[in-house]
Amino acid sequence: QKEVEQNSGPLSVPEGAIASLNCTYSDRGSQSFFWYRQYSGKSPELIMSIYSNGDKEDGRFTAQLNKASQYVSLLIRDSQPSDSATYLCAASGSARQLTFGSGTQLTVLP
Amino acid sequence: DGGITQSPKYLFRKEGQNVTLSCEQNLNHDAMYWYRQDPGQGLRLIYYSQIVNDFQKGDIAEGYSVSREKKESFPLTVTSAQKNPTAFYLCASISSDIYYGYTFGSGTRLTVV
C-alpha cells in the first residue's frame, strides 16, 4: 500500500512566524509531489509542485524535496491568518494518480 | 473560464437509494478521478478514468459505480451497497503534464438521512 504520512498537527504559529509542514512517502517510484491548501468545507487548491531534489520557492512558500530520505516539506514564511487551513501533501503514482496524506491543520494566531 | 463543475453541492440520500453525483470539465483533460474525504482525513481514491469508455477501480470502489461516455463527463453513482456514504466527494482531472497537478471541482457533500 502506497502511503503518504504527514505530521498530524494541529499546528499553531503566531502571525509573522515560519510554519513548517512535513511529509514522508513510501513509494520510491513517485516522481512528483504536491502541496494543496484546503479551507474548511472547500476543495483543495494547488499551492506548490516539486519534482527535483532541493528547494523550490514561490513567494512566501518554499517546498523542499529529498528523494533519498523520501521526505517533502513546505515552509510558509511570514505566516498570515489567511494561511489558516489544512495542508495536504500528495505524491504521484501510476496513471497520474495522486496519493494524499491525511493533512495538517494549520492555525495562524493574530 | 475552464474548470470542473460538480453538482449538486449538497445531496441527501435515503437508506437503500442510489444517487448520482455529476462531474463535468471543459479543460480537455483526458484523465478524471473521484475521491472521497471523511472528516479529518485525506482523500481516498474511488475510481479513475484515463480515456473515454474505460475506467479503473481505486482503493475504495465497493458500493460505487462510474461511467465515462464522454471526455467531459465522469458521473459517480453511490449505490445502496455503500453502507457509509456520508462524506465529501471530490472530482478531479489532470492534463497530460502532471506538473500542474489536479484541478478539483468544488465538491458534493452527501448525507444519509
mmCIF file of C-alpha atoms in Angstrom:
data_model
loop_
_atom_site.group_PDB
_atom_site.id
_atom_site.type_symbol
_atom_site.label_atom_id
_atom_site.label_comp_id
_atom_site.label_asym_id
_atom_site.label_seq_id
_atom_site.Cartn_x
_atom_site.Cartn_y
_atom_site.Cartn_z
ATOM 1 C CA GLN A 1 0.000 0.000 0.000
ATOM 2 C CA LYS A 2 1.496 3.300 -1.071
ATOM 3 C CA GLU A 3 1.359 5.771 1.775
ATOM 4 C CA VAL A 4 1.897 9.427 2.401
ATOM 5 C CA GLU A 5 2.319 10.427 6.020
ATOM 6 C CA GLN A 6 2.068 13.950 7.371
ATOM 7 C CA ASN A 7 2.812 15.369 10.797
ATOM 8 C CA SER A 8 -0.634 15.151 12.288
ATOM 9 C CA GLY A 9 -0.837 18.541 13.934
ATOM 10 C CA PRO A 10 -2.748 20.617 14.586
ATOM 11 C CA LEU A 11 -0.041 23.213 14.250
ATOM 12 C CA SER A 12 -0.343 26.716 15.634
ATOM 13 C CA VAL A 13 2.068 29.545 14.874
ATOM 14 C CA PRO A 14 1.933 33.260 15.627
ATOM 15 C CA GLU A 15 1.408 35.719 12.803
ATOM 16 C CA GLY A 16 4.675 36.522 11.044
ATOM 17 C CA ALA A 17 6.367 33.265 12.061
ATOM 18 C CA ILE A 18 7.541 30.418 9.824
ATOM 19 C CA ALA A 19 5.233 27.409 9.603
ATOM 20 C CA SER A 20 6.903 24.094 8.785
ATOM 21 C CA LEU A 21 4.887 21.203 7.402
ATOM 22 C CA ASN A 22 6.395 17.771 6.807
ATOM 23 C CA CYS A 23 5.527 14.730 4.749
ATOM 24 C CA THR A 24 7.079 11.325 4.033
ATOM 25 C CA TYR A 25 6.130 8.916 1.279
ATOM 26 C CA SER A 26 6.604 5.191 0.833
ATOM 27 C CA ASP A 27 6.675 4.754 -2.964
ATOM 28 C CA ARG A 28 10.200 5.240 -4.256
ATOM 29 C CA GLY A 29 8.726 5.388 -7.773
ATOM 30 C CA SER A 30 6.946 8.665 -7.031
ATOM 31 C CA GLN A 31 8.370 11.447 -9.171
ATOM 32 C CA SER A 32 6.148 14.446 -8.484
ATOM 33 C CA PHE A 33 4.990 15.955 -5.238
ATOM 34 C CA PHE A 34 2.341 18.489 -4.449
ATOM 35 C CA TRP A 35 1.110 20.673 -1.625
ATOM 36 C CA TYR A 36 -2.548 21.593 -1.577
ATOM 37 C CA ARG A 37 -4.296 24.027 0.731
ATOM 38 C CA GLN A 38 -7.861 23.239 1.777
ATOM 39 C CA TYR A 39 -10.074 25.664 3.630
ATOM 40 C CA SER A 40 -12.872 24.196 5.722
ATOM 41 C CA GLY A 41 -15.733 22.993 3.533
ATOM 42 C CA LYS A 42 -13.886 23.804 0.310
ATOM 43 C CA SER A 43 -11.987 21.773 -2.263
ATOM 44 C CA PRO A 44 -8.176 21.615 -2.281
ATOM 45 C CA GLU A 45 -6.204 24.174 -4.269
ATOM 46 C CA LEU A 46 -2.675 23.598 -5.513
ATOM 47 C CA ILE A 47 -0.043 25.857 -3.990
ATOM 48 C CA MET A 48 3.242 24.117 -4.869
ATOM 49 C CA SER A 49 4.547 21.274 -7.010
ATOM 50 C CA ILE A 50 8.102 19.942 -6.919
ATOM 51 C CA TYR A 51 9.964 17.360 -8.981
ATOM 52 C CA SER A 52 13.646 17.746 -8.246
ATOM 53 C CA ASN A 53 15.679 17.376 -5.088
ATOM 54 C CA GLY A 54 16.284 20.653 -3.336
ATOM 55 C CA ASP A 55 14.245 23.752 -2.719
ATOM 56 C CA LYS A 56 11.630 25.497 -4.795
ATOM 57 C CA GLU A 57 10.436 28.923 -3.785
ATOM 58 C CA ASP A 58 7.248 30.760 -4.755
ATOM 59 C CA GLY A 59 6.568 33.928 -2.835
ATOM 60 C CA ARG A 60 6.217 33.094 0.849
ATOM 61 C CA PHE A 61 6.169 29.363 0.149
ATOM 62 C CA THR A 62 9.183 27.047 -0.143
ATOM 63 C CA ALA A 63 8.869 23.360 -0.944
ATOM 64 C CA GLN A 64 11.768 21.040 -0.174
ATOM 65 C CA LEU A 65 12.288 17.553 -1.591
ATOM 66 C CA ASN A 66 14.755 14.875 -0.540
ATOM 67 C CA LYS A 67 14.158 11.732 -2.585
ATOM 68 C CA ALA A 68 16.848 9.725 -0.775
ATOM 69 C CA SER A 69 15.026 10.270 2.518
ATOM 70 C CA GLN A 70 11.580 10.181 0.843
ATOM 71 C CA TYR A 71 10.758 13.455 2.505
ATOM 72 C CA VAL A 72 8.883 16.545 1.373
ATOM 73 C CA SER A 73 8.314 19.717 3.338
ATOM 74 C CA LEU A 74 6.584 23.053 2.978
ATOM 75 C CA LEU A 75 7.715 26.230 4.681
ATOM 76 C CA ILE A 76 5.426 29.214 4.924
ATOM 77 C CA ARG A 77 7.268 32.410 5.793
ATOM 78 C CA ASP A 78 5.625 35.456 7.348
ATOM 79 C CA SER A 79 2.526 33.391 8.142
ATOM 80 C CA GLN A 80 -0.777 35.232 7.920
ATOM 81 C CA PRO A 81 -4.157 34.407 9.487
ATOM 82 C CA SER A 82 -5.401 33.761 5.943
ATOM 83 C CA ASP A 83 -2.945 30.842 5.770
ATOM 84 C CA SER A 84 -5.022 29.033 8.385
ATOM 85 C CA ALA A 85 -6.200 25.889 6.590
ATOM 86 C CA THR A 86 -5.477 22.200 6.203
ATOM 87 C CA TYR A 87 -2.438 21.423 4.063
ATOM 88 C CA LEU A 88 -2.424 18.193 2.083
ATOM 89 C CA CYS A 89 0.733 16.563 0.767
ATOM 90 C CA ALA A 90 0.401 14.347 -2.325
ATOM 91 C CA ALA A 91 2.751 12.057 -4.236
ATOM 92 C CA SER A 92 2.333 10.864 -7.805
ATOM 93 C CA GLY A 93 1.930 7.257 -8.784
ATOM 94 C CA SER A 94 0.910 5.289 -11.846
ATOM 95 C CA ALA A 95 -1.793 6.570 -14.187
ATOM 96 C CA ARG A 96 -1.156 10.102 -12.918
ATOM 97 C CA GLN A 97 -2.836 9.143 -9.642
ATOM 98 C CA LEU A 98 -2.038 11.187 -6.593
ATOM 99 C CA THR A 99 -1.887 9.627 -3.141
ATOM 100 C CA PHE A 100 -2.732 12.105 -0.405
ATOM 101 C CA GLY A 101 -1.714 12.367 3.206
ATOM 102 C CA SER A 102 -4.317 12.956 5.890
ATOM 103 C CA GLY A 103 -3.421 16.633 6.112
ATOM 104 C CA THR A 104 -2.003 19.018 8.696
ATOM 105 C CA GLN A 105 -4.287 21.659 10.149
ATOM 106 C CA LEU A 106 -2.501 24.983 10.494
ATOM 107 C CA THR A 107 -3.755 27.883 12.595
ATOM 108 C CA VAL A 108 -2.014 31.248 12.408
ATOM 109 C CA LEU A 109 -2.736 33.277 15.520
ATOM 110 C CA PRO A 110 -3.098 37.069 15.114
ATOM 111 C CA ASP B 1 -13.362 30.009 -17.874
ATOM 112 C CA GLY B 2 -12.142 26.433 -17.875
ATOM 113 C CA GLY B 3 -12.808 24.278 -14.879
ATOM 114 C CA ILE B 4 -14.643 21.387 -13.292
ATOM 115 C CA THR B 5 -18.269 21.646 -12.266
ATOM 116 C CA GLN B 6 -19.705 19.315 -9.664
ATOM 117 C CA SER B 7 -23.372 19.142 -8.850
ATOM 118 C CA PRO B 8 -25.252 19.187 -6.660
ATOM 119 C CA LYS B 9 -23.334 20.932 -3.906
ATOM 120 C CA TYR B 10 -25.370 19.146 -1.232
ATOM 121 C CA LEU B 11 -27.169 15.822 -1.605
ATOM 122 C CA PHE B 12 -29.276 13.834 0.815
ATOM 123 C CA ARG B 13 -29.756 10.108 0.356
ATOM 124 C CA LYS B 14 -32.315 7.882 1.952
ATOM 125 C CA GLU B 15 -31.450 4.381 3.025
ATOM 126 C CA GLY B 16 -31.479 1.965 0.082
ATOM 127 C CA GLN B 17 -31.414 4.698 -2.531
ATOM 128 C CA ASN B 18 -28.937 5.131 -5.381
ATOM 129 C CA VAL B 19 -27.761 8.666 -6.087
ATOM 130 C CA THR B 20 -25.622 10.100 -8.875
ATOM 131 C CA LEU B 21 -23.071 12.869 -8.499
ATOM 132 C CA SER B 22 -22.278 14.885 -11.589
ATOM 133 C CA CYS B 23 -18.797 15.950 -12.718
ATOM 134 C CA GLU B 24 -18.232 17.936 -15.916
ATOM 135 C CA GLN B 25 -14.958 19.503 -17.125
ATOM 136 C CA ASN B 26 -14.155 21.795 -20.036
ATOM 137 C CA LEU B 27 -10.384 21.619 -19.659
ATOM 138 C CA ASN B 28 -9.921 18.995 -22.367
ATOM 139 C CA HIS B 29 -8.269 16.725 -19.808
ATOM 140 C CA ASP B 30 -8.127 13.019 -20.565
ATOM 141 C CA ALA B 31 -7.842 11.719 -17.018
ATOM 142 C CA MET B 32 -10.523 12.160 -14.363
ATOM 143 C CA TYR B 33 -10.753 10.926 -10.778
ATOM 144 C CA TRP B 34 -13.229 10.589 -7.934
ATOM 145 C CA TYR B 35 -12.078 10.922 -4.334
ATOM 146 C CA ARG B 36 -13.877 10.646 -1.040
ATOM 147 C CA GLN B 37 -12.925 12.711 2.001
ATOM 148 C CA ASP B 38 -14.115 11.952 5.520
ATOM 149 C CA PRO B 39 -13.789 14.493 8.355
ATOM 150 C CA GLY B 40 -10.187 14.978 9.444
ATOM 151 C CA GLN B 41 -8.903 12.606 6.796
ATOM 152 C CA GLY B 42 -7.160 12.815 3.492
ATOM 153 C CA LEU B 43 -8.557 11.913 0.100
ATOM 154 C CA ARG B 44 -9.177 8.301 -0.852
ATOM 155 C CA LEU B 45 -9.441 7.244 -4.490
ATOM 156 C CA ILE B 46 -12.739 5.671 -5.566
ATOM 157 C CA TYR B 47 -12.454 5.378 -9.369
ATOM 158 C CA TYR B 48 -10.444 6.898 -12.161
ATOM 159 C CA SER B 49 -10.591 7.062 -15.935
ATOM 160 C CA GLN B 50 -7.808 7.856 -18.361
ATOM 161 C CA ILE B 51 -9.810 7.658 -21.580
ATOM 162 C CA VAL B 52 -13.410 7.553 -22.726
ATOM 163 C CA ASN B 53 -15.193 4.239 -22.164
ATOM 164 C CA ASP B 54 -12.502 2.998 -19.807
ATOM 165 C CA PHE B 55 -12.182 3.281 -16.022
ATOM 166 C CA GLN B 56 -10.452 1.500 -13.151
ATOM 167 C CA LYS B 57 -11.237 0.892 -9.507
ATOM 168 C CA GLY B 58 -9.356 2.815 -6.885
ATOM 169 C CA ASP B 59 -8.775 1.881 -3.265
ATOM 170 C CA ILE B 60 -12.393 2.086 -2.084
ATOM 171 C CA ALA B 61 -14.568 1.246 -5.133
ATOM 172 C CA GLU B 62 -17.035 -1.063 -3.366
ATOM 173 C CA GLY B 63 -20.544 0.376 -3.407
ATOM 174 C CA TYR B 64 -19.763 2.878 -6.169
ATOM 175 C CA SER B 65 -20.044 2.853 -9.955
ATOM 176 C CA VAL B 66 -18.971 5.225 -12.709
ATOM 177 C CA SER B 67 -19.275 5.750 -16.446
ATOM 178 C CA ARG B 68 -17.197 7.682 -18.965
ATOM 179 C CA GLU B 69 -19.219 8.042 -22.137
ATOM 180 C CA LYS B 70 -17.849 11.491 -22.949
ATOM 181 C CA LYS B 71 -14.465 13.041 -22.342
ATOM 182 C CA GLU B 72 -16.067 15.906 -20.449
ATOM 183 C CA SER B 73 -18.211 13.873 -18.080
ATOM 184 C CA PHE B 74 -17.449 11.374 -15.315
ATOM 185 C CA PRO B 75 -20.530 10.791 -13.117
ATOM 186 C CA LEU B 76 -20.334 8.781 -9.901
ATOM 187 C CA THR B 77 -23.221 6.671 -8.625
ATOM 188 C CA VAL B 78 -23.354 5.869 -4.932
ATOM 189 C CA THR B 79 -25.334 2.647 -4.694
ATOM 190 C CA SER B 80 -27.299 1.190 -1.813
ATOM 191 C CA ALA B 81 -24.423 -1.240 -1.338
ATOM 192 C CA GLN B 82 -22.297 1.590 0.043
ATOM 193 C CA LYS B 83 -23.113 1.320 3.734
ATOM 194 C CA ASN B 84 -21.480 4.509 4.933
ATOM 195 C CA PRO B 85 -21.743 7.057 2.111
ATOM 196 C CA THR B 86 -21.814 10.232 4.195
ATOM 197 C CA ALA B 87 -18.723 12.147 3.044
ATOM 198 C CA PHE B 88 -17.374 14.969 0.883
ATOM 199 C CA TYR B 89 -16.880 13.811 -2.711
ATOM 200 C CA LEU B 90 -14.335 15.457 -4.951
ATOM 201 C CA CYS B 91 -13.906 15.103 -8.682
ATOM 202 C CA ALA B 92 -10.560 15.975 -10.233
ATOM 203 C CA SER B 93 -8.903 15.993 -13.611
ATOM 204 C CA ILE B 94 -5.350 16.314 -14.840
ATOM 205 C CA SER B 95 -3.672 17.178 -18.100
ATOM 206 C CA SER B 96 -1.016 15.085 -19.816
ATOM 207 C CA ASP B 97 1.593 17.141 -17.932
ATOM 208 C CA ILE B 98 1.373 16.022 -14.317
ATOM 209 C CA TYR B 99 3.422 19.076 -13.297
ATOM 210 C CA TYR B 100 0.244 21.083 -12.928
ATOM 211 C CA GLY B 101 -1.361 18.598 -10.570
ATOM 212 C CA TYR B 102 -5.059 18.019 -10.256
ATOM 213 C CA THR B 103 -7.775 20.556 -10.870
ATOM 214 C CA PHE B 104 -10.579 19.895 -8.416
ATOM 215 C CA GLY B 105 -14.266 20.580 -8.607
ATOM 216 C CA SER B 106 -15.977 22.330 -5.712
ATOM 217 C CA GLY B 107 -17.204 19.055 -4.244
ATOM 218 C CA THR B 108 -20.506 17.417 -3.306
ATOM 219 C CA ARG B 109 -21.393 16.843 0.323
ATOM 220 C CA LEU B 110 -23.511 13.699 0.607
ATOM 221 C CA THR B 111 -25.506 12.943 3.747
ATOM 222 C CA VAL B 112 -27.603 9.886 4.540
ATOM 223 C CA VAL B 113 -30.935 10.776 6.130
#
